């Protein structure tokens, strides 16, 4: 089976129908029992003894949910954050041990980070060039503090003239890292404390293509070549730079292989806790879908079809059908090719659905990605069994949404 199994999907849909009976739709829900199951799966994927797991805040974007996951296992520690303002916001909410994985490029971002360090926060800021360092150095000296930094090492795989991986850091070998480390040493406001080395082409690509039961041989080849390359590059860099307290790698899809690298002190994961549909199809990760949005059936134009209100929540990344949400419960629903998930309305083909959907009924759908769901809603309803146990504000609601840059009060017109 290529899809994660849904036990008794009709009963599950009935359960959501009960949970959401008095809710305004559309809304976003998180099934805490499934989150807890996924936490156990991710924990088991990490070698033991092995590195700790750092949570990717961008894949959750909801402080209460982050706190819940951190409480599940003593090996889950710290956050990998996505922007300077979001990092500061999380610090102000009480989170510590923050590793900003994407470099600051504006003075105000550097000031946010220096402010955290000056207030005693445990923080690492990512750099990949001298200009990043100089920006942080100036802000740190201004704030009378020293900012710990991590060098971002590129782990993309050159294969048949292709660049397989992300285009982020120009640091690809020990010589480049050493030159940057020397530059960091010349600055009194920064100190080198870590390495970020993320093998995106292993961590972020499922082993099976959606709809296929078999492993994808090309992806397999890319992963088989990338895993030893990542291990070699990390080791070469650390041999040149000397040991560093934090060496971060991986993501949900590479917990096991990254965790086996003896150079690595921590592995990042975020998406796996919620299992959005792009995270189906990883070998050895029997994750359960845990986050959904619910749309209300609002009309019926033809027999065998219903139309729901809302739903056009496409995910970022290379445009394509896989970025679209997936109708999930009740089972058997399909989108209509000419419309897909619409800006205001989403028609669904119900001919293979075993229940007769009525006006106002909820349809549960899965987003393609984990964190972006939280950018569509002000709260996530955290659910256990048939009970909403918490209405958890998202970072968007707290005014620190997707880019994290919005710290000003929200203006209501
Ligand atoms: C630096 C870094 N580490 C780890 C991850 C993996 O996070 P997730 O487990 O949510 O896929 C990402 C995702 O893009 C990333 O950018």
Short mmCIF file of C-alpha atoms and ligand atoms in Angstrom, two decimals:
data_model
loop_
_atom_site.label_atom_id
_atom_site.label_comp_id
_atom_site.label_asym_id
_atom_site.label_seq_id
_atom_site.Cartn_x
_atom_site.Cartn_y
_atom_site.Cartn_z
CA UNK A 1 0.00 0.00 0.00
CA UNK A 2 1.29 3.43 -0.86
CA UNK A 3 -1.20 5.36 1.26
CA UNK A 4 -0.95 5.46 5.03
CA UNK A 5 -3.73 3.23 6.30
CA UNK A 6 -6.86 4.81 7.67
CA UNK A 7 -8.56 2.40 10.01
CA UNK A 8 -12.31 2.39 9.60
CA UNK A 9 -12.50 5.60 7.59
CA UNK A 10 -16.26 5.90 7.90
CA UNK A 11 -16.09 5.72 11.67
CA UNK A 12 -13.31 8.25 11.60
CA UNK A 13 -15.39 10.61 9.53
CA UNK A 14 -18.34 10.15 11.90
CA UNK A 15 -16.00 11.02 14.76
CA UNK A 16 -14.93 14.26 13.05
CA UNK A 17 -18.55 15.03 12.31
CA UNK A 18 -19.27 14.81 16.03
CA UNK A 19 -16.17 16.81 17.01
CA UNK A 20 -16.99 19.59 14.55
CA UNK A 21 -20.76 19.66 15.03
CA UNK A 22 -20.72 23.11 16.63
CA UNK A 23 -17.67 24.56 14.85
CA UNK A 24 -17.44 27.21 12.19
CA UNK A 25 -15.98 25.77 9.00
CA UNK A 26 -13.48 25.93 7.37
CA UNK A 27 -11.28 25.13 10.35
CA UNK A 28 -8.01 23.31 10.96
CA UNK A 29 -7.78 20.33 13.28
CA UNK A 30 -4.93 18.29 14.72
CA UNK A 31 -5.47 14.76 15.98
CA UNK A 32 -3.23 14.54 19.06
CA UNK A 33 -3.43 10.75 19.19
CA UNK A 34 -1.98 10.63 15.67
CA UNK A 35 0.69 13.21 16.61
CA UNK A 36 1.70 11.04 19.57
CA UNK A 37 1.82 7.97 17.33
CA UNK A 38 4.01 9.86 14.82
CA UNK A 39 6.30 10.99 17.63
CA UNK A 40 6.86 7.34 18.57
CA UNK A 41 7.53 6.44 14.91
CA UNK A 42 10.04 9.27 14.53
CA UNK A 43 11.72 8.42 17.84
CA UNK A 44 12.05 4.81 16.73
CA UNK A 45 13.58 5.88 13.41
CA UNK A 46 16.43 7.63 15.23
CA UNK A 47 19.32 5.33 16.11
CA UNK A 48 19.62 4.76 19.83
CA UNK A 49 21.79 5.89 21.47
CA UNK A 50 21.93 8.63 18.93
CA UNK A 51 21.47 12.31 18.32
CA UNK A 52 18.66 14.34 19.79
CA UNK A 53 15.75 15.53 17.68
CA UNK A 54 15.32 19.28 17.10
CA UNK A 55 11.84 20.41 16.09
CA UNK A 56 11.41 22.39 12.84
CA UNK A 57 9.15 25.25 13.93
CA UNK A 58 8.27 26.11 10.32
CA UNK A 59 6.51 22.77 10.01
CA UNK A 60 4.28 23.41 13.05
CA UNK A 61 3.82 27.21 13.43
CA UNK A 62 1.72 26.80 16.56
CA UNK A 63 3.32 27.35 19.99
CA UNK A 64 0.96 25.05 21.92
CA UNK A 65 1.53 22.22 19.46
CA UNK A 66 5.30 22.75 19.62
CA UNK A 67 5.14 22.59 23.44
CA UNK A 68 3.06 19.44 23.31
CA UNK A 69 5.56 17.67 21.03
CA UNK A 70 8.56 18.81 23.07
CA UNK A 71 6.91 17.27 26.15
CA UNK A 72 6.58 13.86 24.52
CA UNK A 73 10.18 12.66 24.69
CA UNK A 74 13.29 13.85 26.55
CA UNK A 75 15.20 13.43 23.29
CA UNK A 76 13.09 16.13 21.60
CA UNK A 77 14.93 19.36 22.36
CA UNK A 78 15.16 22.82 20.90
CA UNK A 79 13.71 24.43 17.80
CA UNK A 80 15.04 24.96 14.30
CA UNK A 81 13.43 28.28 13.45
CA UNK A 82 12.65 30.03 10.18
CA UNK A 83 13.11 33.78 10.60
CA UNK A 84 14.71 36.24 13.02
CA UNK A 85 11.40 37.82 14.04
CA UNK A 86 9.75 34.42 14.49
CA UNK A 87 12.76 33.31 16.57
CA UNK A 88 12.41 36.35 18.79
CA UNK A 89 8.67 35.81 19.09
CA UNK A 90 9.24 32.20 20.15
CA UNK A 91 11.85 33.33 22.66
CA UNK A 92 9.39 35.81 24.11
CA UNK A 93 6.82 33.04 24.41
CA UNK A 94 9.30 31.13 26.58
CA UNK A 95 11.02 28.83 24.09
CA UNK A 96 14.79 28.56 24.38
CA UNK A 97 17.51 26.65 22.51
CA UNK A 98 16.72 28.24 19.17
CA UNK A 99 18.68 27.58 15.98
CA UNK A 100 17.74 29.92 13.15
CA UNK A 101 18.45 27.84 10.05
CA UNK A 102 18.19 30.58 7.43
CA UNK A 103 20.54 33.59 7.40
CA UNK A 104 19.59 37.11 8.41
CA UNK A 105 20.21 39.67 5.68
CA UNK A 106 18.71 42.87 7.17
CA UNK A 107 19.95 44.94 10.08
CA UNK A 108 16.62 44.68 11.92
CA UNK A 109 16.82 40.87 11.75
CA UNK A 110 20.34 40.95 13.18
CA UNK A 111 19.05 43.24 15.94
CA UNK A 112 16.29 40.72 16.80
CA UNK A 113 18.91 38.00 17.15
CA UNK A 114 21.37 40.13 19.13
CA UNK A 115 18.50 41.04 21.44
CA UNK A 116 17.84 37.35 22.21
CA UNK A 117 21.55 36.73 22.90
CA UNK A 118 21.82 39.86 25.07
CA UNK A 119 18.87 38.61 27.16
CA UNK A 120 20.61 35.30 27.78
CA UNK A 121 18.77 33.21 25.18
CA UNK A 122 20.40 30.08 23.86
CA UNK A 123 20.67 30.79 20.15
CA UNK A 124 22.55 29.82 17.00
CA UNK A 125 22.34 31.93 13.83
CA UNK A 126 23.22 30.50 10.43
CA UNK A 127 25.78 32.12 8.12
CA UNK A 128 27.32 31.17 4.81
CA UNK A 129 29.34 34.27 3.83
CA UNK A 130 31.40 37.05 5.37
CA UNK A 131 28.60 39.60 4.87
CA UNK A 132 26.22 37.53 7.04
CA UNK A 133 28.86 37.46 9.75
CA UNK A 134 29.52 41.21 9.55
CA UNK A 135 25.82 42.01 9.86
CA UNK A 136 25.47 39.86 12.99
CA UNK A 137 28.76 41.12 14.40
CA UNK A 138 27.67 44.77 14.14
CA UNK A 139 24.32 44.08 15.86
CA UNK A 140 25.91 41.93 18.56
CA UNK A 141 28.55 44.56 19.43
CA UNK A 142 25.87 47.24 19.48
CA UNK A 143 23.89 45.10 21.96
CA UNK A 144 27.03 44.33 23.97
CA UNK A 145 26.80 40.61 23.34
CA UNK A 146 28.32 37.79 21.31
CA UNK A 147 26.23 35.81 18.83
CA UNK A 148 26.98 32.10 18.39
CA UNK A 149 26.85 31.19 14.69
CA UNK A 150 26.67 28.03 12.59
CA UNK A 151 28.08 27.58 9.11
CA UNK A 152 25.62 26.20 6.54
CA UNK A 153 27.28 23.44 4.53
CA UNK A 154 25.81 22.61 1.13
CA UNK A 155 25.18 18.89 0.67
CA UNK A 156 23.69 18.90 -2.80
CA UNK A 157 24.67 16.09 -5.13
CA UNK A 158 26.12 16.90 -8.55
CA UNK A 159 24.89 14.12 -10.85
CA UNK A 160 24.91 14.02 -14.66
CA UNK A 161 25.22 17.80 -14.86
CA UNK A 162 22.30 18.29 -12.44
CA UNK A 163 22.37 20.05 -9.08
CA UNK A 164 20.35 17.70 -6.85
CA UNK A 165 19.56 19.43 -3.61
CA UNK A 166 18.72 22.94 -2.49
CA UNK A 167 20.38 26.15 -3.66
CA UNK A 168 21.21 27.77 -0.36
CA UNK A 169 24.83 27.85 0.76
CA UNK A 170 27.96 28.30 -1.36
CA UNK A 171 30.04 26.48 1.29
CA UNK A 172 30.84 23.09 -0.24
CA UNK A 173 34.26 22.11 1.07
CA UNK A 174 36.60 22.38 4.01
CA UNK A 175 38.65 25.20 2.45
CA UNK A 176 35.58 27.44 2.04
CA UNK A 177 34.37 26.63 5.56
CA UNK A 178 37.81 27.30 7.03
CA UNK A 179 38.01 30.70 5.32
CA UNK A 180 34.61 31.62 6.76
CA UNK A 181 35.57 30.30 10.20
CA UNK A 182 38.68 32.52 10.13
CA UNK A 183 36.52 35.50 9.26
CA UNK A 184 34.19 34.71 12.18
CA UNK A 185 37.24 34.58 14.49
CA UNK A 186 38.28 38.09 13.45
CA UNK A 187 34.94 39.47 14.67
CA UNK A 188 34.41 40.05 18.39
CA UNK A 189 30.60 39.90 18.08
CA UNK A 190 30.38 36.36 16.67
CA UNK A 191 31.68 32.98 17.70
CA UNK A 192 31.52 29.73 15.71
CA UNK A 193 29.51 27.11 17.57
CA UNK A 194 27.80 24.95 15.01
CA UNK A 195 27.36 23.39 11.61
CA UNK A 196 24.10 23.11 9.67
CA UNK A 197 24.29 20.39 7.04
CA UNK A 198 20.89 19.46 5.59
CA UNK A 199 20.65 16.81 2.88
CA UNK A 200 17.37 18.01 1.35
CA UNK A 201 17.44 15.49 -1.50
CA UNK A 202 17.36 12.66 1.05
CA UNK A 203 15.17 14.17 3.77
CA UNK A 204 12.54 15.81 1.59
CA UNK A 205 11.83 13.26 -1.15
CA UNK A 206 9.55 10.29 -0.44
CA UNK A 207 10.82 6.87 -1.55
CA UNK A 208 7.60 6.19 -3.45
CA UNK A 209 5.76 8.42 -5.87
CA UNK A 210 2.13 9.13 -4.93
CA UNK A 211 -0.12 6.45 -6.30
CA UNK A 212 2.72 3.95 -6.81
CA UNK A 213 3.37 1.02 -4.52
CA UNK A 214 6.97 0.51 -5.66
CA UNK A 215 10.10 2.28 -4.60
CA UNK A 216 11.25 4.87 -7.13
CA UNK A 217 14.64 3.69 -8.48
CA UNK A 218 15.90 7.18 -9.45
CA UNK A 219 15.13 8.55 -6.00
CA UNK A 220 16.79 5.47 -4.53
CA UNK A 221 19.94 6.16 -6.54
CA UNK A 222 20.00 9.83 -5.51
CA UNK A 223 19.66 8.85 -1.87
CA UNK A 224 22.27 6.07 -2.04
CA UNK A 225 24.78 8.55 -3.48
CA UNK A 226 23.82 11.48 -1.24
CA UNK A 227 24.02 9.72 2.13
CA UNK A 228 27.76 8.90 1.95
CA UNK A 229 28.47 12.31 0.38
CA UNK A 230 26.79 14.04 3.35
CA UNK A 231 28.71 11.94 5.83
CA UNK A 232 32.04 12.58 4.07
CA UNK A 233 31.53 16.34 3.76
CA UNK A 234 30.50 16.73 7.40
CA UNK A 235 33.54 14.73 8.53
CA UNK A 236 35.94 16.69 6.29
CA UNK A 237 34.61 19.97 7.57
CA UNK A 238 34.83 18.99 11.20
CA UNK A 239 38.37 17.68 10.67
CA UNK A 240 39.32 21.11 9.32
CA UNK A 241 37.38 23.27 11.80
CA UNK A 242 37.79 21.15 14.91
CA UNK A 243 34.86 19.79 16.96
CA UNK A 244 31.72 21.93 17.26
CA UNK A 245 29.07 21.60 19.97
CA UNK A 246 26.16 21.47 17.51
CA UNK A 247 26.15 19.61 14.21
CA UNK A 248 22.64 19.55 12.76
CA UNK A 249 21.46 17.54 9.78
CA UNK A 250 18.53 15.84 8.20
CA UNK A 251 14.80 16.13 8.26
CA UNK A 252 11.79 13.86 8.70
CA UNK A 253 12.69 11.69 5.71
CA UNK A 254 16.31 11.07 6.74
CA UNK A 255 16.08 10.61 10.51
CA UNK A 256 17.61 7.18 10.33
CA UNK A 257 20.44 7.76 7.85
CA UNK A 258 21.38 11.17 9.28
CA UNK A 259 21.16 9.78 12.80
CA UNK A 260 23.72 7.12 11.90
CA UNK A 261 26.31 9.76 10.94
CA UNK A 262 28.69 9.92 13.93
CA UNK A 263 29.47 13.59 13.19
CA UNK A 264 25.87 14.63 13.79
CA UNK A 265 24.74 15.76 17.26
CA UNK A 266 21.11 16.42 16.36
CA UNK A 267 18.62 15.70 13.60
CA UNK A 268 15.75 18.01 12.70
CA UNK A 269 12.16 16.91 12.10
CA UNK A 270 8.87 18.73 11.94
CA UNK A 271 6.61 17.59 9.12
CA UNK A 272 6.58 13.97 10.23
CA UNK A 273 4.63 14.85 13.38
CA UNK A 274 1.69 16.03 11.27
CA UNK A 275 2.23 13.86 8.18
CA UNK A 276 0.86 16.11 5.44
CA UNK A 277 0.30 14.18 2.23
CA UNK A 278 3.72 14.94 0.69
CA UNK A 279 5.11 12.86 3.56
CA UNK A 280 3.28 9.68 2.58
CA UNK A 281 5.56 7.18 0.93
CA UNK A 282 8.69 7.23 3.08
CA UNK A 283 10.05 3.72 3.56
CA UNK A 284 10.12 2.66 7.20
CA UNK A 285 8.02 5.60 8.48
CA UNK A 286 4.46 4.36 9.14
CA UNK A 287 3.16 7.86 9.91
CA UNK A 288 -0.51 8.71 10.36
CA UNK A 289 -2.14 11.81 8.94
CA UNK A 290 -2.60 14.10 11.95
CA UNK A 291 -3.55 17.52 10.56
CA UNK A 292 -6.54 18.37 8.44
CA UNK A 293 -8.73 21.19 7.37
CA UNK A 294 -12.47 20.72 7.36
CA UNK A 295 -14.73 22.23 4.71
CA UNK A 296 -18.50 22.36 4.84
CA UNK A 297 -20.66 20.91 2.09
CA UNK A 298 -22.61 23.95 0.94
CA UNK A 299 -24.46 22.94 -2.24
CA UNK A 300 -25.10 20.22 -4.80
CA UNK A 301 -25.19 20.98 -8.52
CA UNK A 302 -25.49 17.42 -9.83
CA UNK A 303 -26.10 13.94 -8.52
CA UNK A 304 -22.76 12.38 -7.55
CA UNK A 305 -21.17 15.72 -6.73
CA UNK A 306 -21.12 18.11 -3.81
CA UNK A 307 -19.56 21.55 -3.52
CA UNK A 308 -17.72 22.65 -0.39
CA UNK A 309 -16.98 26.13 0.83
CA UNK A 310 -13.27 27.14 0.68
CA UNK A 311 -10.29 24.85 0.28
CA UNK A 312 -7.87 26.50 -2.18
CA UNK A 313 -4.84 26.03 0.05
CA UNK A 314 -2.08 25.14 -2.40
CA UNK A 315 1.37 24.42 -1.00
CA UNK A 316 4.64 26.12 -1.92
CA UNK A 317 7.25 24.46 -4.12
CA UNK A 318 7.42 23.53 -7.79
CA UNK A 319 3.89 23.95 -9.16
CA UNK A 320 2.14 20.67 -9.79
CA UNK A 321 -0.80 18.54 -8.80
CA UNK A 322 1.03 17.22 -5.75
CA UNK A 323 0.93 20.72 -4.18
CA UNK A 324 -2.83 20.61 -4.04
CA UNK A 325 -4.67 19.35 -0.92
CA UNK A 326 -6.15 15.87 -0.83
CA UNK A 327 -9.79 15.10 0.07
CA UNK A 328 -9.50 12.53 2.88
CA UNK A 329 -12.66 11.78 4.84
CA UNK A 330 -15.21 10.48 4.15
CA UNK A 331 -13.34 8.13 1.83
CA UNK A 332 -13.74 7.94 -1.93
CA UNK A 333 -13.97 11.68 -2.67
CA UNK A 334 -12.19 13.07 -5.71
CA UNK A 335 -11.57 16.61 -6.91
CA UNK A 336 -12.92 17.73 -10.26
CA UNK A 337 -10.11 18.20 -12.81
CA UNK A 338 -11.37 21.48 -14.26
CA UNK A 339 -11.64 23.18 -10.86
CA UNK A 340 -9.49 21.44 -8.27
CA UNK A 341 -9.50 23.09 -4.83
CA UNK A 342 -11.10 26.46 -5.54
CA UNK A 343 -10.56 29.96 -4.25
CA UNK A 344 -14.04 30.02 -2.71
CA UNK A 345 -15.64 26.72 -3.61
CA UNK A 346 -14.41 23.18 -4.15
CA UNK A 347 -16.58 20.69 -6.02
CA UNK A 348 -16.00 17.04 -5.17
CA UNK A 349 -16.98 13.91 -7.04
CA UNK A 350 -18.78 11.70 -4.51
CA UNK A 351 -19.61 8.75 -6.77
CA UNK A 352 -17.11 6.46 -5.01
CA UNK A 353 -18.03 7.72 -1.54
CA UNK A 354 -20.07 5.28 0.57
CA UNK A 355 -22.00 8.00 2.43
CA UNK A 356 -24.55 10.47 1.20
CA UNK A 357 -23.14 13.85 2.16
CA UNK A 358 -25.63 16.39 3.43
CA UNK A 359 -25.60 20.16 3.53
CA UNK A 360 -23.31 21.36 6.31
CA UNK A 361 -21.45 18.06 6.63
CA UNK A 362 -17.68 18.39 7.12
CA UNK A 363 -15.22 17.06 4.56
CA UNK A 364 -11.73 16.49 5.97
CA UNK A 365 -8.80 17.31 3.67
CA UNK A 366 -5.05 17.08 4.02
CA UNK A 367 -2.65 19.88 3.12
CA UNK A 368 0.41 18.94 1.07
CA UNK A 369 2.76 20.50 3.62
CA UNK A 370 2.78 20.68 7.39
CA UNK A 371 3.38 24.26 8.50
CA UNK A 372 1.53 26.06 5.74
CA UNK A 373 -1.80 24.82 7.05
CA UNK A 374 -1.24 26.97 10.15
CA UNK A 375 -0.77 30.02 7.94
CA UNK A 376 -4.35 29.65 6.71
CA UNK A 377 -5.98 29.67 10.14
CA UNK A 378 -5.84 31.61 13.39
CA UNK A 379 -6.17 28.49 15.50
CA UNK A 380 -5.63 24.77 15.34
CA UNK A 381 -8.24 22.73 17.16
CA UNK A 382 -6.27 20.13 19.11
CA UNK A 383 -8.43 17.04 19.40
CA UNK A 384 -8.32 13.81 21.41
CA UNK A 385 -10.93 11.24 20.64
CA UNK A 386 -14.14 13.22 20.29
CA UNK A 387 -13.03 16.18 22.40
CA UNK A 388 -11.43 19.49 21.43
CA UNK A 389 -8.87 19.80 24.22
CA UNK A 390 -7.38 23.11 23.15
CA UNK A 391 -7.95 25.95 20.72
CA UNK A 392 -4.32 26.69 19.95
CA UNK A 393 -3.48 30.03 18.30
CA UNK A 394 -1.14 29.77 15.34
CA UNK A 395 1.85 32.06 14.86
CA UNK A 396 -0.26 33.83 12.25
CA UNK A 397 -2.83 34.71 14.89
CA UNK A 398 -0.10 35.92 17.19
CA UNK A 399 0.96 38.29 14.41
CA UNK A 400 4.12 36.35 13.66
CA UNK A 401 3.01 34.49 10.57
CA UNK A 402 4.72 32.86 7.63
CA UNK A 403 7.70 35.14 7.30
CA UNK A 404 7.67 35.94 10.97
CA UNK A 405 8.20 39.56 10.13
CA UNK A 406 4.93 40.91 11.41
CA UNK A 407 5.48 42.00 14.96
CA UNK A 408 3.41 45.15 14.64
CA UNK A 409 -0.16 45.05 16.00
CA UNK A 410 -2.62 43.72 13.45
CA UNK A 411 -4.76 46.39 11.87
CA UNK A 412 -8.45 45.63 11.66
CA UNK A 413 -10.32 47.56 9.02
C1 LIG B 1 17.45 23.30 7.37
C2 LIG B 1 16.32 22.32 7.39
N1 LIG B 1 16.40 21.25 8.19
C3 LIG B 1 15.41 20.35 8.26
C4 LIG B 1 14.28 20.47 7.49
C5 LIG B 1 13.25 19.37 7.55
O1 LIG B 1 12.08 19.67 8.18
P1 LIG B 1 10.84 18.66 8.08
O2 LIG B 1 11.12 17.52 8.96
O3 LIG B 1 9.70 19.47 8.52
O4 LIG B 1 10.72 18.23 6.67
C6 LIG B 1 14.17 21.55 6.62
C7 LIG B 1 12.99 21.67 5.76
O5 LIG B 1 12.92 22.38 4.79
C8 LIG B 1 15.21 22.51 6.57
O6 LIG B 1 15.15 23.58 5.76
#
